[in-house]
Amino acid sequence: MKSLCKTLLAAGLSVALLSACSSNDNEEEVVTELTEIQATVFPEVNWSVSVGNGVGDYYSQLKPAVFYGHVYVADRNGTVVAYDQETSKVAWRKDLASEFKDTALAKTKEARIAAGVTVGRNKVFIGGESGLLVALDAKTGDVAWHAIASGELLSPPTVSEDSVAVHTSDGNFESFSIEDGSKLWTHEMQLPNLTLRGTGSAAYDSGGFFLGTADGKISVIVKNNGQVAWEQAVFSPTGGNEFTRMADVDMTPLILGDNLYAVSYNGNLVSMELRTGRVVWTRKYSSFNELAAAGVGLYVVDDHSRIYSVDRRNGLELWSNTTLTNRGLTSPAVIGSYIVVGDFEGYLHFIDRNTGEVAGRVEVDSDGLFSQPVVAGDKIYVQGRSGKLATVILP
């Protein structure tokens, strides 16, 4: 199984493929330069701190988690820090590279953390490319347990009542006991010959893990035994080569009421019935980003950083914004009347939810933003490639 970097695929490889399909298509993908906007909102960086050395240019889905009155954040080298949410003071700090250098990381000598941060059941869960899964005590940072998964961990773990599950790069979905880290079961999935680098996290609801797969499906895996309850295609791959047949669902299915929403690369945005998987509607969009929602709106950032608002009741497009095309946008988040997305130059953009217009922006980290902003109350928590953790507010 081969994997491709998403940034490379979105910004370059897909262009070559499109050009090969049509001798008349000479258009090159161009990164949109920022232009002056008529700002109506003026976000400010309220607080920032450096957390380790960040993630550099490596693929990563690391983002902060806000829980139990703390902000938990990690860097690629294994630094994990908990900050008091009110005072911003360090509550505890842990160095996983040092903690496991003679045991679980003896071969790699590096932590290579890429999965997390997930907080639940009074624990902090973090994983890495070595397959290391660590559970830390949320109050003290002490190691509760660690386990080794069957492959790389590239997406945040998912917590249920008594287990934590991870989606590995080799196609397995594995469940571990919350209490002691013992493996409960493994669900094996066959991977296509070519996939995007990355995996989607599962959503958990009513005893089932809802998981996007590399072959373009949503699978519901029963928490108690690892068996499949139902499976439904988001997109059925077609085409004459491996590139055009790529249909990864590399996002966490979004559960809203009785429906589930998911989007695939090179494929579709769909609404499904939560209990049965019956497709309610489907629309043509290509994305590897998380979805966001507010009211009747679904918000999609596609694989070329175009932003769309879609009515989740029927799939009809409400508006689109192409002014940030190819700027390597993060997954969207919602705060009040705005959608927020980060870009590869480190700007956080505020998009009016009603009109789709850029209403404001602020620079956070000149090394770039790579993961979905986290909204908690009236603050936005953003992690930059340099290792900067920042909070952004709307005055």
CSV table of C-alpha atoms in Angstrom, one decimal:
chain,number,residue,atom,x,y,z
A,1,MET,CA,0.0,0.0,0.0
A,2,LYS,CA,1.3,3.4,-1.0
A,3,SER,CA,0.3,6.7,0.5
A,4,LEU,CA,0.5,10.2,-0.8
A,5,CYS,CA,0.9,13.5,1.1
A,6,LYS,CA,-2.4,15.4,1.0
A,7,THR,CA,-0.7,18.8,0.4
A,8,LEU,CA,1.2,17.4,-2.5
A,9,LEU,CA,-1.8,15.7,-4.0
A,10,ALA,CA,-4.1,18.7,-3.7
A,11,ALA,CA,-1.6,21.3,-4.8
A,12,GLY,CA,0.4,19.5,-7.5
A,13,LEU,CA,-0.3,15.9,-8.4
A,14,SER,CA,-4.0,16.4,-9.2
A,15,VAL,CA,-3.0,19.2,-11.6
A,16,ALA,CA,-0.7,16.9,-13.5
A,17,LEU,CA,-3.4,14.3,-13.7
A,18,LEU,CA,-5.9,16.8,-15.0
A,19,SER,CA,-3.4,18.0,-17.5
A,20,ALA,CA,-2.8,14.5,-18.7
A,21,CYS,CA,-6.5,14.0,-19.2
A,22,SER,CA,-6.9,16.9,-21.6
A,23,SER,CA,-4.3,18.3,-24.0
A,24,ASN,CA,-6.3,21.5,-24.0
A,25,ASP,CA,-6.1,22.0,-20.3
A,26,ASN,CA,-3.0,24.2,-19.8
A,27,GLU,CA,-4.3,25.9,-16.6
A,28,GLU,CA,-1.9,25.7,-13.7
A,29,GLU,CA,-3.1,25.7,-10.1
A,30,VAL,CA,-2.1,29.1,-8.5
A,31,VAL,CA,-2.0,29.9,-4.8
A,32,THR,CA,-4.3,32.8,-4.3
A,33,GLU,CA,-2.6,35.9,-2.9
A,34,LEU,CA,-4.3,37.7,0.0
A,35,THR,CA,-5.9,41.0,-1.0
A,36,GLU,CA,-7.2,43.8,1.2
A,37,ILE,CA,-10.6,43.1,2.6
A,38,GLN,CA,-13.4,45.3,3.9
A,39,ALA,CA,-13.1,43.9,7.4
A,40,THR,CA,-16.2,43.9,9.7
A,41,VAL,CA,-14.6,41.9,12.5
A,42,PHE,CA,-11.2,42.4,14.0
A,43,PRO,CA,-9.8,39.2,15.7
A,44,GLU,CA,-6.9,39.5,18.1
A,45,VAL,CA,-4.3,37.1,19.4
A,46,ASN,CA,-5.0,37.2,23.1
A,47,TRP,CA,-2.3,34.9,24.3
A,48,SER,CA,0.4,32.7,22.8
A,49,VAL,CA,3.1,30.3,24.0
A,50,SER,CA,5.7,28.0,22.4
A,51,VAL,CA,5.1,24.3,22.9
A,52,GLY,CA,8.2,22.3,22.0
A,53,ASN,CA,9.3,22.5,18.4
A,54,GLY,CA,6.0,22.1,16.7
A,55,VAL,CA,5.5,19.7,13.8
A,56,GLY,CA,7.7,21.3,11.1
A,57,ASP,CA,6.7,20.3,7.6
A,58,TYR,CA,5.6,16.8,8.7
A,59,TYR,CA,2.0,15.6,8.1
A,60,SER,CA,0.1,16.0,11.4
A,61,GLN,CA,-3.4,16.3,12.8
A,62,LEU,CA,-2.3,17.4,16.2
A,63,LYS,CA,-4.5,20.0,17.7
A,64,PRO,CA,-5.3,21.3,21.2
A,65,ALA,CA,-8.0,19.8,23.4
A,66,VAL,CA,-9.9,21.9,25.9
A,67,PHE,CA,-11.4,19.8,28.8
A,68,TYR,CA,-11.5,19.7,32.6
A,69,GLY,CA,-10.6,23.4,32.8
A,70,HIS,CA,-7.3,22.8,30.9
A,71,VAL,CA,-5.9,23.2,27.5
A,72,TYR,CA,-3.9,20.1,26.5
A,73,VAL,CA,-1.4,20.4,23.6
A,74,ALA,CA,1.5,18.2,22.2
A,75,ASP,CA,4.3,18.6,19.7
A,76,ARG,CA,5.8,16.0,17.3
A,77,ASN,CA,8.9,15.4,19.6
A,78,GLY,CA,6.7,14.2,22.4
A,79,THR,CA,6.3,17.3,24.6
A,80,VAL,CA,2.8,17.3,26.2
A,81,VAL,CA,1.7,20.3,28.2
A,82,ALA,CA,-1.5,21.1,30.2
A,83,TYR,CA,-2.3,24.8,30.7
A,84,ASP,CA,-4.9,26.1,33.1
A,85,GLN,CA,-7.7,27.5,31.0
A,86,GLU,CA,-8.3,30.5,33.2
A,87,THR,CA,-4.7,31.5,34.2
A,88,SER,CA,-2.8,30.1,31.2
A,89,LYS,CA,-0.2,28.7,33.7
A,90,VAL,CA,1.4,25.4,33.2
A,91,ALA,CA,-0.4,22.7,35.2
A,92,TRP,CA,2.0,19.9,34.1
A,93,ARG,CA,4.4,19.0,31.4
A,94,LYS,CA,5.5,15.6,30.1
A,95,ASP,CA,8.3,14.5,27.8
A,96,LEU,CA,7.2,11.3,26.1
A,97,ALA,CA,10.4,10.9,24.1
A,98,SER,CA,12.4,10.8,27.4
A,99,GLU,CA,9.7,8.6,29.1
A,100,PHE,CA,9.8,5.9,26.5
A,101,LYS,CA,13.3,6.2,25.0
A,102,ASP,CA,14.5,2.9,26.4
A,103,THR,CA,11.2,1.0,25.9
A,104,ALA,CA,8.6,1.7,23.3
A,105,LEU,CA,10.7,4.2,21.4
A,106,ALA,CA,14.0,2.3,21.7
A,107,LYS,CA,14.1,1.6,17.9
A,108,THR,CA,12.9,5.0,16.6
A,109,LYS,CA,14.6,7.2,19.2
A,110,GLU,CA,12.0,9.8,18.4
A,111,ALA,CA,8.4,10.3,19.6
A,112,ARG,CA,7.0,11.3,16.2
A,113,ILE,CA,3.6,12.2,17.8
A,114,ALA,CA,1.0,12.7,15.1
A,115,ALA,CA,-2.3,11.6,16.7
A,116,GLY,CA,-4.2,13.6,19.3
A,117,VAL,CA,-4.9,15.2,21.6
A,118,THR,CA,-8.0,13.4,22.8
A,119,VAL,CA,-9.3,13.9,26.3
A,120,GLY,CA,-11.9,11.8,28.1
A,121,ARG,CA,-12.6,9.6,31.1
A,122,ASN,CA,-10.0,11.6,33.1
A,123,LYS,CA,-7.2,10.7,30.7
A,124,VAL,CA,-5.3,12.3,27.8
A,125,PHE,CA,-4.7,10.1,24.8
A,126,ILE,CA,-1.9,10.6,22.3
A,127,GLY,CA,-0.4,8.5,19.6
A,128,GLY,CA,2.5,8.5,17.1
A,129,GLU,CA,4.0,7.1,13.9
A,130,SER,CA,5.7,4.4,15.9
A,131,GLY,CA,2.3,3.0,16.9
A,132,LEU,CA,2.8,4.1,20.5
A,133,LEU,CA,-0.5,5.0,22.2
A,134,VAL,CA,-0.2,6.7,25.5
A,135,ALA,CA,-2.8,7.4,28.2
A,136,LEU,CA,-1.8,10.2,30.7
A,137,ASP,CA,-3.7,11.2,33.8
A,138,ALA,CA,-5.5,14.4,32.9
A,139,LYS,CA,-4.8,16.0,36.3
A,140,THR,CA,-1.2,15.1,36.9
A,141,GLY,CA,0.3,14.1,33.5
A,142,ASP,CA,1.5,10.8,34.9
A,143,VAL,CA,1.5,7.9,32.5
A,144,ALA,CA,-1.5,5.7,33.2
A,145,TRP,CA,-0.5,3.1,30.6
A,146,HIS,CA,0.8,2.7,27.1
A,147,ALA,CA,0.2,0.2,24.3
A,148,ILE,CA,1.6,-0.5,20.8
A,149,ALA,CA,-0.9,-0.4,17.9
A,150,SER,CA,-0.3,-2.5,14.7
A,151,GLY,CA,0.6,0.6,12.6
A,152,GLU,CA,1.2,4.3,12.5
A,153,LEU,CA,-1.3,6.5,14.5
A,154,LEU,CA,-2.1,9.6,12.4
A,155,SER,CA,-5.5,10.6,13.7
A,156,PRO,CA,-6.9,11.4,17.2
A,157,PRO,CA,-8.0,8.4,19.2
A,158,THR,CA,-11.8,8.0,19.9
A,159,VAL,CA,-13.1,7.5,23.5
A,160,SER,CA,-16.1,5.5,24.4
A,161,GLU,CA,-17.5,4.6,27.9
A,162,ASP,CA,-14.8,2.0,28.6
A,163,SER,CA,-12.5,1.9,25.6
A,164,VAL,CA,-10.3,4.0,23.4
A,165,ALA,CA,-10.1,3.1,19.7
A,166,VAL,CA,-7.5,4.0,17.1
A,167,HIS,CA,-7.4,3.9,13.3
A,168,THR,CA,-4.0,2.7,12.1
A,169,SER,CA,-2.2,3.4,8.8
A,170,ASP,CA,-2.2,-0.3,7.9
A,171,GLY,CA,-6.0,-0.4,7.8
A,172,ASN,CA,-6.8,-1.8,11.3
A,173,PHE,CA,-9.2,-0.3,13.8
A,174,GLU,CA,-8.2,-1.3,17.3
A,175,SER,CA,-9.8,-1.0,20.7
A,176,PHE,CA,-8.0,-0.8,24.0
A,177,SER,CA,-9.3,-0.8,27.6
A,178,ILE,CA,-9.6,2.6,29.1
A,179,GLU,CA,-8.4,1.3,32.5
A,180,ASP,CA,-5.2,-0.6,31.6
A,181,GLY,CA,-4.6,-0.4,27.9
A,182,SER,CA,-5.1,-4.1,27.2
A,183,LYS,CA,-6.2,-4.8,23.6
A,184,LEU,CA,-9.8,-5.7,23.4
A,185,TRP,CA,-10.1,-6.4,19.7
A,186,THR,CA,-8.9,-5.6,16.2
A,187,HIS,CA,-11.0,-5.0,13.1
A,188,GLU,CA,-9.0,-5.5,9.9
A,189,MET,CA,-9.8,-3.7,6.7
A,190,GLN,CA,-8.2,-4.1,3.3
A,191,LEU,CA,-6.5,-1.1,1.9
A,192,PRO,CA,-6.5,0.0,-1.7
A,193,ASN,CA,-3.1,0.0,-3.5
A,194,LEU,CA,-2.9,3.8,-3.2
A,195,THR,CA,-4.3,6.0,-0.4
A,196,LEU,CA,-3.8,9.5,0.9
A,197,ARG,CA,-1.4,9.8,3.9
A,198,GLY,CA,-3.6,10.0,6.9
A,199,THR,CA,-6.6,8.3,8.5
A,200,GLY,CA,-9.9,9.5,9.8
A,201,SER,CA,-10.9,9.3,13.4
A,202,ALA,CA,-14.1,7.5,14.3
A,203,ALA,CA,-17.1,9.2,15.8
A,204,TYR,CA,-18.8,7.3,18.7
A,205,ASP,CA,-22.5,7.1,19.3
A,206,SER,CA,-24.8,4.6,21.0
A,207,GLY,CA,-22.4,1.7,21.2
A,208,GLY,CA,-20.9,2.1,17.7
A,209,PHE,CA,-17.8,3.6,16.2
A,210,PHE,CA,-18.6,5.3,12.9
A,211,LEU,CA,-15.5,5.2,10.8
A,212,GLY,CA,-14.5,6.5,7.3
A,213,THR,CA,-12.4,4.0,5.3
A,214,ALA,CA,-9.7,4.3,2.7
A,215,ASP,CA,-11.9,2.7,0.0
A,216,GLY,CA,-14.7,5.3,0.3
A,217,LYS,CA,-17.1,3.9,2.9
A,218,ILE,CA,-18.6,4.5,6.3
A,219,SER,CA,-18.4,1.4,8.6
A,220,VAL,CA,-20.1,1.1,11.9
A,221,ILE,CA,-18.2,-1.1,14.2
A,222,VAL,CA,-19.8,-2.4,17.4
A,223,LYS,CA,-17.9,-1.3,20.5
A,224,ASN,CA,-18.3,-4.6,22.4
A,225,ASN,CA,-17.0,-7.0,19.8
A,226,GLY,CA,-15.4,-5.2,16.8
A,227,GLN,CA,-18.0,-6.5,14.3
A,228,VAL,CA,-19.5,-4.5,11.5
A,229,ALA,CA,-23.1,-3.4,12.1
A,230,TRP,CA,-23.5,-1.8,8.7
A,231,GLU,CA,-21.4,-0.4,5.9
A,232,GLN,CA,-22.3,2.1,3.2
A,233,ALA,CA,-20.3,3.7,0.3
A,234,VAL,CA,-19.8,7.4,0.3
A,235,PHE,CA,-18.3,7.1,-3.1
A,236,SER,CA,-17.7,4.1,-5.4
A,237,PRO,CA,-14.3,4.6,-7.1
A,238,THR,CA,-14.1,4.4,-10.8
A,239,GLY,CA,-11.4,5.2,-13.4
A,240,GLY,CA,-8.6,3.8,-15.4
A,241,ASN,CA,-5.8,4.2,-12.8
A,242,GLU,CA,-5.1,4.1,-9.1
A,243,PHE,CA,-5.0,7.9,-8.8
A,244,THR,CA,-8.6,8.4,-10.2
A,245,ARG,CA,-9.9,5.6,-8.0
A,246,MET,CA,-8.7,7.1,-4.7
A,247,ALA,CA,-11.7,7.8,-2.6
A,248,ASP,CA,-10.4,8.1,1.0
A,249,VAL,CA,-12.8,9.2,3.7
A,250,ASP,CA,-10.1,10.9,5.9
A,251,MET,CA,-12.4,12.8,8.2
A,252,THR,CA,-14.5,12.0,11.2
A,253,PRO,CA,-18.1,11.4,10.3
A,254,LEU,CA,-20.3,14.2,11.6
A,255,ILE,CA,-23.3,13.0,13.6
A,256,LEU,CA,-26.2,15.5,14.0
A,257,GLY,CA,-29.5,14.1,15.4
A,258,ASP,CA,-30.6,11.1,13.3
A,259,ASN,CA,-28.2,11.7,10.5
A,260,LEU,CA,-24.6,11.3,9.7
A,261,TYR,CA,-22.6,13.4,7.2
A,262,ALA,CA,-19.3,12.5,5.5
A,263,VAL,CA,-17.2,13.5,2.6
A,264,SER,CA,-14.6,11.7,0.6
A,265,TYR,CA,-11.6,12.7,-1.5
A,266,ASN,CA,-12.3,12.6,-5.2
A,267,GLY,CA,-15.9,11.8,-4.4
A,268,ASN,CA,-19.0,12.9,-2.6
A,269,LEU,CA,-20.6,14.7,0.3
A,270,VAL,CA,-23.4,12.6,1.7
A,271,SER,CA,-26.1,12.5,4.3
A,272,MET,CA,-27.0,9.1,5.8
A,273,GLU,CA,-29.5,7.7,8.2
A,274,LEU,CA,-27.6,7.0,11.4
A,275,ARG,CA,-29.3,3.7,12.2
A,276,THR,CA,-29.3,2.1,8.8
A,277,GLY,CA,-26.8,3.9,6.6
A,278,ARG,CA,-29.4,4.7,4.0
A,279,VAL,CA,-28.2,7.5,1.8
A,280,VAL,CA,-30.6,10.5,2.2
A,281,TRP,CA,-28.8,12.7,-0.4
A,282,THR,CA,-25.4,13.0,-2.1
A,283,ARG,CA,-23.6,15.8,-3.8
A,284,LYS,CA,-20.3,16.0,-5.7
A,285,TYR,CA,-17.5,17.4,-3.5
A,286,SER,CA,-13.9,16.3,-2.9
A,287,SER,CA,-12.3,16.8,0.5
A,288,PHE,CA,-10.1,15.3,3.1
A,289,ASN,CA,-11.1,17.9,5.8
A,290,GLU,CA,-13.4,17.7,8.7
A,291,LEU,CA,-16.9,19.1,8.3
A,292,ALA,CA,-18.4,21.9,10.5
A,293,ALA,CA,-22.0,22.7,11.1
A,294,ALA,CA,-24.3,25.3,12.6
A,295,GLY,CA,-28.0,25.7,12.2
A,296,VAL,CA,-29.0,24.1,8.8
A,297,GLY,CA,-25.5,24.8,7.3
A,298,LEU,CA,-22.8,22.3,6.6
A,299,TYR,CA,-19.4,23.8,5.9
A,300,VAL,CA,-16.9,22.2,3.6
A,301,VAL,CA,-13.3,23.1,2.7
A,302,ASP,CA,-12.5,21.1,-0.4
A,303,ASP,CA,-9.2,19.7,-1.6
A,304,HIS,CA,-8.4,23.0,-3.3
A,305,SER,CA,-9.3,25.2,-0.3
A,306,ARG,CA,-12.6,26.3,-1.7
A,307,ILE,CA,-15.2,26.9,1.0
A,308,TYR,CA,-18.9,25.9,0.6
A,309,SER,CA,-22.0,26.2,2.7
A,310,VAL,CA,-24.5,23.4,2.1
A,311,ASP,CA,-28.0,23.0,3.4
A,312,ARG,CA,-27.8,19.8,5.5
A,313,ARG,CA,-31.4,19.0,5.0
A,314,ASN,CA,-31.2,18.5,1.2
A,315,GLY,CA,-27.6,19.1,0.1
A,316,LEU,CA,-28.3,22.3,-1.8
A,317,GLU,CA,-25.4,24.7,-2.0
A,318,LEU,CA,-26.1,28.0,-0.2
A,319,TRP,CA,-22.8,29.8,-1.2
A,320,SER,CA,-19.2,29.2,-2.1
A,321,ASN,CA,-16.0,31.2,-1.5
A,322,THR,CA,-13.0,30.8,-3.9
A,323,THR,CA,-11.0,33.7,-2.6
A,324,LEU,CA,-8.6,31.5,-0.6
A,325,THR,CA,-8.1,28.8,-3.3
A,326,ASN,CA,-5.0,26.6,-2.9
A,327,ARG,CA,-3.9,28.3,0.4
A,328,GLY,CA,-3.8,24.9,2.2
A,329,LEU,CA,-6.7,25.7,4.4
A,330,THR,CA,-7.4,23.8,7.6
A,331,SER,CA,-10.7,22.1,8.4
A,332,PRO,CA,-13.3,24.7,9.4
A,333,ALA,CA,-14.7,25.5,12.8
A,334,VAL,CA,-17.6,27.7,13.8
A,335,ILE,CA,-17.7,30.5,16.3
A,336,GLY,CA,-20.8,32.7,16.5
A,337,SER,CA,-21.7,34.1,13.1
A,338,TYR,CA,-18.4,33.1,11.5
A,339,ILE,CA,-16.5,30.1,10.1
A,340,VAL,CA,-12.8,30.1,10.9
A,341,VAL,CA,-10.0,28.5,8.8
A,342,GLY,CA,-6.3,28.7,9.0
A,343,ASP,CA,-3.9,28.8,6.0
A,344,PHE,CA,-0.3,27.8,5.1
A,345,GLU,CA,1.0,31.3,5.8
A,346,GLY,CA,-0.3,31.3,9.3
A,347,TYR,CA,-3.4,33.5,8.9
A,348,LEU,CA,-6.7,32.7,10.5
A,349,HIS,CA,-9.6,33.8,8.3
A,350,PHE,CA,-13.1,34.7,9.5
A,351,ILE,CA,-15.9,33.9,7.0
A,352,ASP,CA,-19.4,35.3,7.4
A,353,ARG,CA,-21.7,32.2,7.7
A,354,ASN,CA,-24.6,34.0,6.0
A,355,THR,CA,-22.8,35.4,3.0
A,356,GLY,CA,-19.6,33.5,2.6
A,357,GLU,CA,-17.6,36.7,2.5
A,358,VAL,CA,-14.2,37.1,4.3
A,359,ALA,CA,-15.0,39.4,7.3
A,360,GLY,CA,-11.7,39.5,9.0
A,361,ARG,CA,-8.3,37.9,9.5
A,362,VAL,CA,-5.3,37.8,11.8
A,363,GLU,CA,-1.8,36.3,11.5
A,364,VAL,CA,-1.1,33.7,14.2
A,365,ASP,CA,2.1,31.8,13.2
A,366,SER,CA,4.2,32.7,10.2
A,367,ASP,CA,5.3,29.1,9.8
A,368,GLY,CA,1.7,28.2,9.0
A,369,LEU,CA,-1.4,26.7,10.5
A,370,PHE,CA,-2.2,23.0,9.7
A,371,SER,CA,-5.0,21.7,12.0
A,372,GLN,CA,-8.6,22.6,12.7
A,373,PRO,CA,-9.1,25.5,15.1
A,374,VAL,CA,-10.7,24.5,18.4
A,375,VAL,CA,-13.5,26.7,19.7
A,376,ALA,CA,-14.2,26.7,23.4
A,377,GLY,CA,-16.6,29.4,24.7
A,378,ASP,CA,-15.6,32.8,23.2
A,379,LYS,CA,-12.0,31.7,22.5
A,380,ILE,CA,-10.4,30.0,19.5
A,381,TYR,CA,-7.3,27.8,20.2
A,382,VAL,CA,-4.9,27.4,17.3
A,383,GLN,CA,-1.7,25.4,16.9
A,384,GLY,CA,0.9,26.5,14.5
A,385,ARG,CA,3.7,24.5,12.8
A,386,SER,CA,6.4,26.3,14.8
A,387,GLY,CA,5.0,25.0,18.0
A,388,LYS,CA,3.0,28.1,18.9
A,389,LEU,CA,-0.2,27.7,20.8
A,390,ALA,CA,-2.4,30.8,20.6
A,391,THR,CA,-5.8,31.9,21.7
A,392,VAL,CA,-7.7,34.3,19.4
A,393,ILE,CA,-10.7,36.4,20.5
A,394,LEU,CA,-13.2,38.7,18.9
A,395,PRO,CA,-13.1,42.0,20.9
